[in-house]
mmCIF file of C-alpha atoms in Angstrom:
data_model
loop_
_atom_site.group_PDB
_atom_site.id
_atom_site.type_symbol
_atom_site.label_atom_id
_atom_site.label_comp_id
_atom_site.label_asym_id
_atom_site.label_seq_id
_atom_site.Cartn_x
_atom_site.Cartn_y
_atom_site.Cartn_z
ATOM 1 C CA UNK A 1 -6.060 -16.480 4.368
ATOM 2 C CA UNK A 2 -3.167 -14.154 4.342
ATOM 3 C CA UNK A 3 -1.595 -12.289 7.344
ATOM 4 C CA UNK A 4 1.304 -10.027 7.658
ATOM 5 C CA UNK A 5 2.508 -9.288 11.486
ATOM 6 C CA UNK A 6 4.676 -6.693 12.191
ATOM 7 C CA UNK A 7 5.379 -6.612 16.440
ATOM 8 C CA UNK A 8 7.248 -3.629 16.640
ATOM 9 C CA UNK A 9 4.660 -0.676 16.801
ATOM 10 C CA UNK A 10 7.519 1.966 17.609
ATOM 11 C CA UNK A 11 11.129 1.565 17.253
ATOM 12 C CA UNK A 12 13.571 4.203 18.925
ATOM 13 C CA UNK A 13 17.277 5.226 17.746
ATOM 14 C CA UNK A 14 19.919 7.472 17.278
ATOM 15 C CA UNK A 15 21.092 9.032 14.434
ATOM 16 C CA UNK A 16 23.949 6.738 12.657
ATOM 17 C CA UNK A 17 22.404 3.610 14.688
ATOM 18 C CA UNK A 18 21.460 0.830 12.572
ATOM 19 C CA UNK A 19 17.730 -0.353 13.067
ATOM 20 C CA UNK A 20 15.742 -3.609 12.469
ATOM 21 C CA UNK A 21 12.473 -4.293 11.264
ATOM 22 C CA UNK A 22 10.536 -7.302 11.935
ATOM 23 C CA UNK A 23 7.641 -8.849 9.035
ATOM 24 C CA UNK A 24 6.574 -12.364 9.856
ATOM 25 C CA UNK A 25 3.880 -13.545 7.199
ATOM 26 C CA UNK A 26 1.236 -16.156 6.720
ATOM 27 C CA UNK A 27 -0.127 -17.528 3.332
ATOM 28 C CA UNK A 28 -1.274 -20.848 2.149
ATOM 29 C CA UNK A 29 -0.139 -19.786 -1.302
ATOM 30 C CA UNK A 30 3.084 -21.393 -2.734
ATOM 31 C CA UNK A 31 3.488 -18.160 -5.529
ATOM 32 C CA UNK A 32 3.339 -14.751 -3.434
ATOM 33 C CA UNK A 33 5.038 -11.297 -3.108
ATOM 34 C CA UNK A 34 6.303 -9.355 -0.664
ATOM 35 C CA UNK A 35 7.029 -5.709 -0.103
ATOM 36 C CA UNK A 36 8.357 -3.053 1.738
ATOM 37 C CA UNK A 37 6.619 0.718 1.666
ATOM 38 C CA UNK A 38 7.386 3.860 3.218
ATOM 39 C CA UNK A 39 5.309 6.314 4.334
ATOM 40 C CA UNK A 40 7.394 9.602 5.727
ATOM 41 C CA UNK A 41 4.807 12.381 7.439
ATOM 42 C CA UNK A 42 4.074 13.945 4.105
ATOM 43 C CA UNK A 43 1.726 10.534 4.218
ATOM 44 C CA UNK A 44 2.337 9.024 0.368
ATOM 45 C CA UNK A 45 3.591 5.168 0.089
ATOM 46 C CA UNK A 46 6.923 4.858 -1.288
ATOM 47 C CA UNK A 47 7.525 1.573 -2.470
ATOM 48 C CA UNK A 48 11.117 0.222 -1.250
ATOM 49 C CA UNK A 49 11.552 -3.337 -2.396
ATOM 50 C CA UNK A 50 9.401 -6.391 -3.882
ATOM 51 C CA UNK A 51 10.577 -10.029 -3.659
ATOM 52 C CA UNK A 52 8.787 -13.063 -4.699
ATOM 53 C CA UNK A 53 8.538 -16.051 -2.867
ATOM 54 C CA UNK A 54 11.150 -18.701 -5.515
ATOM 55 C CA UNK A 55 13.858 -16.090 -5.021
ATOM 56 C CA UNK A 56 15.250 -16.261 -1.535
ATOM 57 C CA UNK A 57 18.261 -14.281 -2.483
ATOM 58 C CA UNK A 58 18.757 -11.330 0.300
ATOM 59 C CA UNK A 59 19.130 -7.499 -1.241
ATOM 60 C CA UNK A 60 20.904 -4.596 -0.447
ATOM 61 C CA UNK A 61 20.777 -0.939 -1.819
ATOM 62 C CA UNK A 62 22.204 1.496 -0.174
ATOM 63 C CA UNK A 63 21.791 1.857 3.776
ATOM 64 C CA UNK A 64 19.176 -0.842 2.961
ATOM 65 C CA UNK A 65 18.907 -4.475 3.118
ATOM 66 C CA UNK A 66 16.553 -7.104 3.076
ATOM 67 C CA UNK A 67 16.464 -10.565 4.734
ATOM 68 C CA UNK A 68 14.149 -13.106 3.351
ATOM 69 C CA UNK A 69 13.700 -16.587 4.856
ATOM 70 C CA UNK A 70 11.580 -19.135 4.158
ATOM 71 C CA UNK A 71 11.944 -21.215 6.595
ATOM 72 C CA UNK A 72 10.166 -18.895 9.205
ATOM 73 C CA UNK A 73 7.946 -16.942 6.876
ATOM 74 C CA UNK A 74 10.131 -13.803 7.416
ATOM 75 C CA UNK A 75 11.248 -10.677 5.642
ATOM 76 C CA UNK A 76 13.190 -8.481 7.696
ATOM 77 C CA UNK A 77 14.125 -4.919 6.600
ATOM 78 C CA UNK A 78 17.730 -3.049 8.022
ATOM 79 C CA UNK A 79 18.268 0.975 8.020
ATOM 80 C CA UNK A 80 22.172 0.589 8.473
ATOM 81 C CA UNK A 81 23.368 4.261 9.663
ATOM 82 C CA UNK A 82 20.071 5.509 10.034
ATOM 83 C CA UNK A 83 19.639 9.081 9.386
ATOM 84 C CA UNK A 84 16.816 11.394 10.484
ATOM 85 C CA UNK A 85 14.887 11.368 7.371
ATOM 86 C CA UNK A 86 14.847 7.466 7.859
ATOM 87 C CA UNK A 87 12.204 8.692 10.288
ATOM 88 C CA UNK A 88 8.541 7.245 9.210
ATOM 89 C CA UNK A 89 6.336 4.338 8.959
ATOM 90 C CA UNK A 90 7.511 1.323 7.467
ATOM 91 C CA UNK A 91 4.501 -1.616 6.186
ATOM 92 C CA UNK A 92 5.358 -4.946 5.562
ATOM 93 C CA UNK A 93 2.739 -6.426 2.620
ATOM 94 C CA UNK A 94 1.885 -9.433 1.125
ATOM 95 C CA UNK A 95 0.204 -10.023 -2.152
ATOM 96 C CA UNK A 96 -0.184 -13.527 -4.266
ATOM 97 C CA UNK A 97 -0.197 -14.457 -7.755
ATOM 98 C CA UNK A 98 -3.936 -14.213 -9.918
ATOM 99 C CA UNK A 99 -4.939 -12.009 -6.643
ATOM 100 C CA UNK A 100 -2.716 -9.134 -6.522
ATOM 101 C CA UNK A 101 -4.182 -7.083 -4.049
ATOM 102 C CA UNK A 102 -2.037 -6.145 -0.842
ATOM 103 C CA UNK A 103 -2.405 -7.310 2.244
ATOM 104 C CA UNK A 104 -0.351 -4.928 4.592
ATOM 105 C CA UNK A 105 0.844 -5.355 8.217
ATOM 106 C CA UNK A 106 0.388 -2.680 11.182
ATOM 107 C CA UNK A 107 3.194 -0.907 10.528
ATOM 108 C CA UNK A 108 6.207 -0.190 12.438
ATOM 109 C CA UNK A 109 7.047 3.314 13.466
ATOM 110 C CA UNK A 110 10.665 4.413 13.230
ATOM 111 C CA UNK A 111 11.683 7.560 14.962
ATOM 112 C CA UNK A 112 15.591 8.998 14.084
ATOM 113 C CA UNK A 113 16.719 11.295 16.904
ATOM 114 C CA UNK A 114 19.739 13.640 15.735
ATOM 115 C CA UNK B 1 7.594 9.684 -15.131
ATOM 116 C CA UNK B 2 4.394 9.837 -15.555
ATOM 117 C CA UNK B 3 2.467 8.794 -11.892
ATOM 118 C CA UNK B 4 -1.048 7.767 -10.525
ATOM 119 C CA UNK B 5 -3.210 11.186 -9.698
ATOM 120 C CA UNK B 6 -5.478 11.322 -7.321
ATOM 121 C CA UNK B 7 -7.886 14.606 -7.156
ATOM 122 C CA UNK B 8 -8.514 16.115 -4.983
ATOM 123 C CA UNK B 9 -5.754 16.010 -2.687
ATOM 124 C CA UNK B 10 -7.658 16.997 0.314
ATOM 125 C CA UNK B 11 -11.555 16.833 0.963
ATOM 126 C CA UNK B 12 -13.733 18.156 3.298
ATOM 127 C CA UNK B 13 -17.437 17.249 3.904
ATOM 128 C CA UNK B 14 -20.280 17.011 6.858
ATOM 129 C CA UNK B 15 -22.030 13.756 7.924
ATOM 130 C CA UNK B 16 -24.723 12.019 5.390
ATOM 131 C CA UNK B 17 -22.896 14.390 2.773
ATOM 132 C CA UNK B 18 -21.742 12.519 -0.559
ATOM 133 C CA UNK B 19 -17.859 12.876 -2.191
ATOM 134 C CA UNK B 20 -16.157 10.650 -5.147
ATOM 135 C CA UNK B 21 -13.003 10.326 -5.460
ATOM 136 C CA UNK B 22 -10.805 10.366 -8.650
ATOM 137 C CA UNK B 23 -7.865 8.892 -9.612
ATOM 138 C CA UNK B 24 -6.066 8.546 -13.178
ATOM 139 C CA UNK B 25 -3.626 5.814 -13.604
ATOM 140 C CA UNK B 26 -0.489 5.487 -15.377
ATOM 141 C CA UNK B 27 -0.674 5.631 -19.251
ATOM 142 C CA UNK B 28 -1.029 1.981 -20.268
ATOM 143 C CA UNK B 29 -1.681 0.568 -16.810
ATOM 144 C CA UNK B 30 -5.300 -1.567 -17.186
ATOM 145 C CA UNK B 31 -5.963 -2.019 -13.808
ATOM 146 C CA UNK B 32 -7.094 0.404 -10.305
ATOM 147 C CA UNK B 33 -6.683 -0.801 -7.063
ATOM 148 C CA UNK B 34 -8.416 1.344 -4.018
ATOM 149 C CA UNK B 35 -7.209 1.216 -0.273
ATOM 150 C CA UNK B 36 -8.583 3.131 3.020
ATOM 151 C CA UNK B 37 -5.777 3.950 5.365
ATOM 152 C CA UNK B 38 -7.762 5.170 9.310
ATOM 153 C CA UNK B 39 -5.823 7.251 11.515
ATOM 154 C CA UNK B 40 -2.691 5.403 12.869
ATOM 155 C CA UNK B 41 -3.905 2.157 10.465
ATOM 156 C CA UNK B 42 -2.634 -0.011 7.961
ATOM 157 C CA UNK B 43 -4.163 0.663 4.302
ATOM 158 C CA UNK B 44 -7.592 -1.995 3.755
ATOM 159 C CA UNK B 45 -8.530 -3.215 0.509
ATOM 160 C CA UNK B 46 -11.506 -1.776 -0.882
ATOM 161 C CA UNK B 47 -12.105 -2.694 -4.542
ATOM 162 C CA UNK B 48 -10.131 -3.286 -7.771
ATOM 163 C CA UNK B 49 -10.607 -3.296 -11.491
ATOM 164 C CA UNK B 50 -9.079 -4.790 -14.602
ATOM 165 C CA UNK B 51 -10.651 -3.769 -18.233
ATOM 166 C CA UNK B 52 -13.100 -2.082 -16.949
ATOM 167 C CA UNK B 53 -14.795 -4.798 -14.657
ATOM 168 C CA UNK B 54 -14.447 -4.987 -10.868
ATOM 169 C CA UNK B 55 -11.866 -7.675 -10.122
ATOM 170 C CA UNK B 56 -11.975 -8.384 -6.709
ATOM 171 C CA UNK B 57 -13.422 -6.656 -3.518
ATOM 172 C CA UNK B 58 -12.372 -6.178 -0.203
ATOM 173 C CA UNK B 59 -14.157 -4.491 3.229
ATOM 174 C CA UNK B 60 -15.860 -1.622 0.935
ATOM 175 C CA UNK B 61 -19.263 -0.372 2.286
ATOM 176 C CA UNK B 62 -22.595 -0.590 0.935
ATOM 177 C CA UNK B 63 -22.756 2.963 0.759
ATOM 178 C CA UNK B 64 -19.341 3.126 -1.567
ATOM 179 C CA UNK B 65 -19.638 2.606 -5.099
ATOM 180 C CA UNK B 66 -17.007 2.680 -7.878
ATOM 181 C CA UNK B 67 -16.289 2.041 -10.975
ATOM 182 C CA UNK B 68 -13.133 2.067 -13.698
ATOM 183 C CA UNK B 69 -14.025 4.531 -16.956
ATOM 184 C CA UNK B 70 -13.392 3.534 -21.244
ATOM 185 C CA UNK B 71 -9.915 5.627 -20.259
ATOM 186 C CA UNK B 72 -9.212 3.775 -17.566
ATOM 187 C CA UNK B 73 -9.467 6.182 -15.079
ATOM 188 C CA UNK B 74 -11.231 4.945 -11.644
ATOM 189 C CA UNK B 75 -13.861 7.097 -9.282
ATOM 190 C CA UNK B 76 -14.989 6.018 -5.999
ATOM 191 C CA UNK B 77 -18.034 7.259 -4.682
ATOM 192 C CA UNK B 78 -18.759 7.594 -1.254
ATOM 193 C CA UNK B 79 -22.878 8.586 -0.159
ATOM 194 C CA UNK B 80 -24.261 9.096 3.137
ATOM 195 C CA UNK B 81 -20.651 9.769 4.558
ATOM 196 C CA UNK B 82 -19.633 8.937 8.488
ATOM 197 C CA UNK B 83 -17.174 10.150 11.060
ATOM 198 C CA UNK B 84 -15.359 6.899 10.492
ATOM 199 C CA UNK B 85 -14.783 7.796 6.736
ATOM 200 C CA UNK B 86 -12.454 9.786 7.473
ATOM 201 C CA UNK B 87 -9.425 8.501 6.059
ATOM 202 C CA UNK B 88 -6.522 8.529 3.309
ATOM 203 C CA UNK B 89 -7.592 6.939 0.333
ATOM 204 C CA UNK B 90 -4.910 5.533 -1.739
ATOM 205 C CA UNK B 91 -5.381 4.861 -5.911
ATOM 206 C CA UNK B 92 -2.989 2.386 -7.527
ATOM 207 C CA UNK B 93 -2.290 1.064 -10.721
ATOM 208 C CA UNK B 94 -0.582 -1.814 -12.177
ATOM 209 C CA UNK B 95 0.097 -2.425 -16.049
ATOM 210 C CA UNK B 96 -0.709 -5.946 -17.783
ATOM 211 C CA UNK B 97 3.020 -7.370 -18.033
ATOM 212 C CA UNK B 98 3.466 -6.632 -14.094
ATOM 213 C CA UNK B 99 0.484 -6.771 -12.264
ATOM 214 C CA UNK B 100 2.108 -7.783 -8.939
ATOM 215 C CA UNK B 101 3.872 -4.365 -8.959
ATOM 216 C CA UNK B 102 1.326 -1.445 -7.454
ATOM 217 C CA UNK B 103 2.048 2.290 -8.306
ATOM 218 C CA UNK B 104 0.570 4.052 -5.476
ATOM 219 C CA UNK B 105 -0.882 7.934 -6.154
ATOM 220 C CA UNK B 106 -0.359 10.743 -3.604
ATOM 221 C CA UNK B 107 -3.871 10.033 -1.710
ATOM 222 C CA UNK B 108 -7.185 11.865 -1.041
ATOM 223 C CA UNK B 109 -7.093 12.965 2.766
ATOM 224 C CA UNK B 110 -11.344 12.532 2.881
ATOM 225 C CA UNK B 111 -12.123 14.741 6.572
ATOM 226 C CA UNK B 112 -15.742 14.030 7.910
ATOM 227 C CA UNK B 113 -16.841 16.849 10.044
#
């Protein structure tokens, strides 16, 4: 079984703060993917990163960055500098190798206040 | 760039009523991947298809059918429809050489009155 947690329901800041998001993930699998998506208001996923599990290697574009680890099952997402039209809902999913269908956490909701 | 369409964009319809939804990958992509996103949810699995053939298959009803077309395109029929349908339904598509990577359409807002 496969399980992507996301604690954060709502996160809070002001514009130009930098914010945090939290993915812990659970998967038997030793081959898997993981992903970032963004859904502003308008409601349509934008896809933000992929990483697969053998590269560990931590990414940044832009005012974005990625922190993959391993060790605790982890792949946290920063908004450095957020801006208001950071605001929206940001999924955490998981997805394995020969069964490529995502399995997506709760969500976090991230709210930019000018 | 061509993307994944999904028609209609928005879709009204009254309890026990029927609806399918339609979506049209990208050129050259082989396989359709359908998701349910409920009001303040995360997207759910329904179904998928490769070539044609369902693939796998998630938490889909009885009462939702669906099946991938000769041109790959994908329709997902939906019969004696509930309040709790209502939903966004999201299409994706993934091509042969990447199949880990899902292009997500625009989604079908389905409202159950």
């Amino acid at each position: 079984a496969q399980k992507v947690t996301q604690a954060q329901t709502e996160i809070s800041v002001v514009e130009k703060e930098d914010v945090t998001l939290d993915c812990v993930y659970e998967t038997r699998d030793t081959t898997y993917y993981l992903f970032w998506y963004k859904q502003p208001p308008s409601g349509e996923l934008v896809f933000l990163i992929r990483r697969n599990s053998f590269d560990e290697q931590n990414e940044i574009s832009g005012r974005y960055s990625w922190n993959f680890q391993k060790s605790t099952s982890s792949f946290n997402f920063t908004i450095t500098a957020s801006q208001v039209v950071d605001s929206a809902v940001y999924f955490c999913a998981l997805s394995h190798a020969n069964d490529y269908k995502l399995s997506f956490g709760a969500g976090t909701t991230v709210t930019v206040r000018a | 760039a061509a993307g994944v369409i999904q028609s209609p964009r928005h879709l009204i319809k009254e309890k026990r009523e029927t609806a399918t939804l339609k979506c049209y990958p990208i050129p050259r992509h082989d396989t359709v991947y359908w998701y349910q996103q409920g009001p303040g949810q995360d997207p759910q699995f329904l179904i998928s298809f490769y070539e044609k053939m369902q693939s796998d298959k998630g938490s889909i009803p009885d009462r939702f059918s669906a099946q991938q077309f000769s041109d790959y395109h994908s329709e997902l029929n939906m019969s004696s429809l509930e309040l709790g349908d209502s939903a966004l339904y999201f299409c994706a598509s993934s091509r042969p050489d990447n199949s880990y990577e899902q292009y997500f359409g625009p989604g079908t807002r389905l409202t159950v009155t």
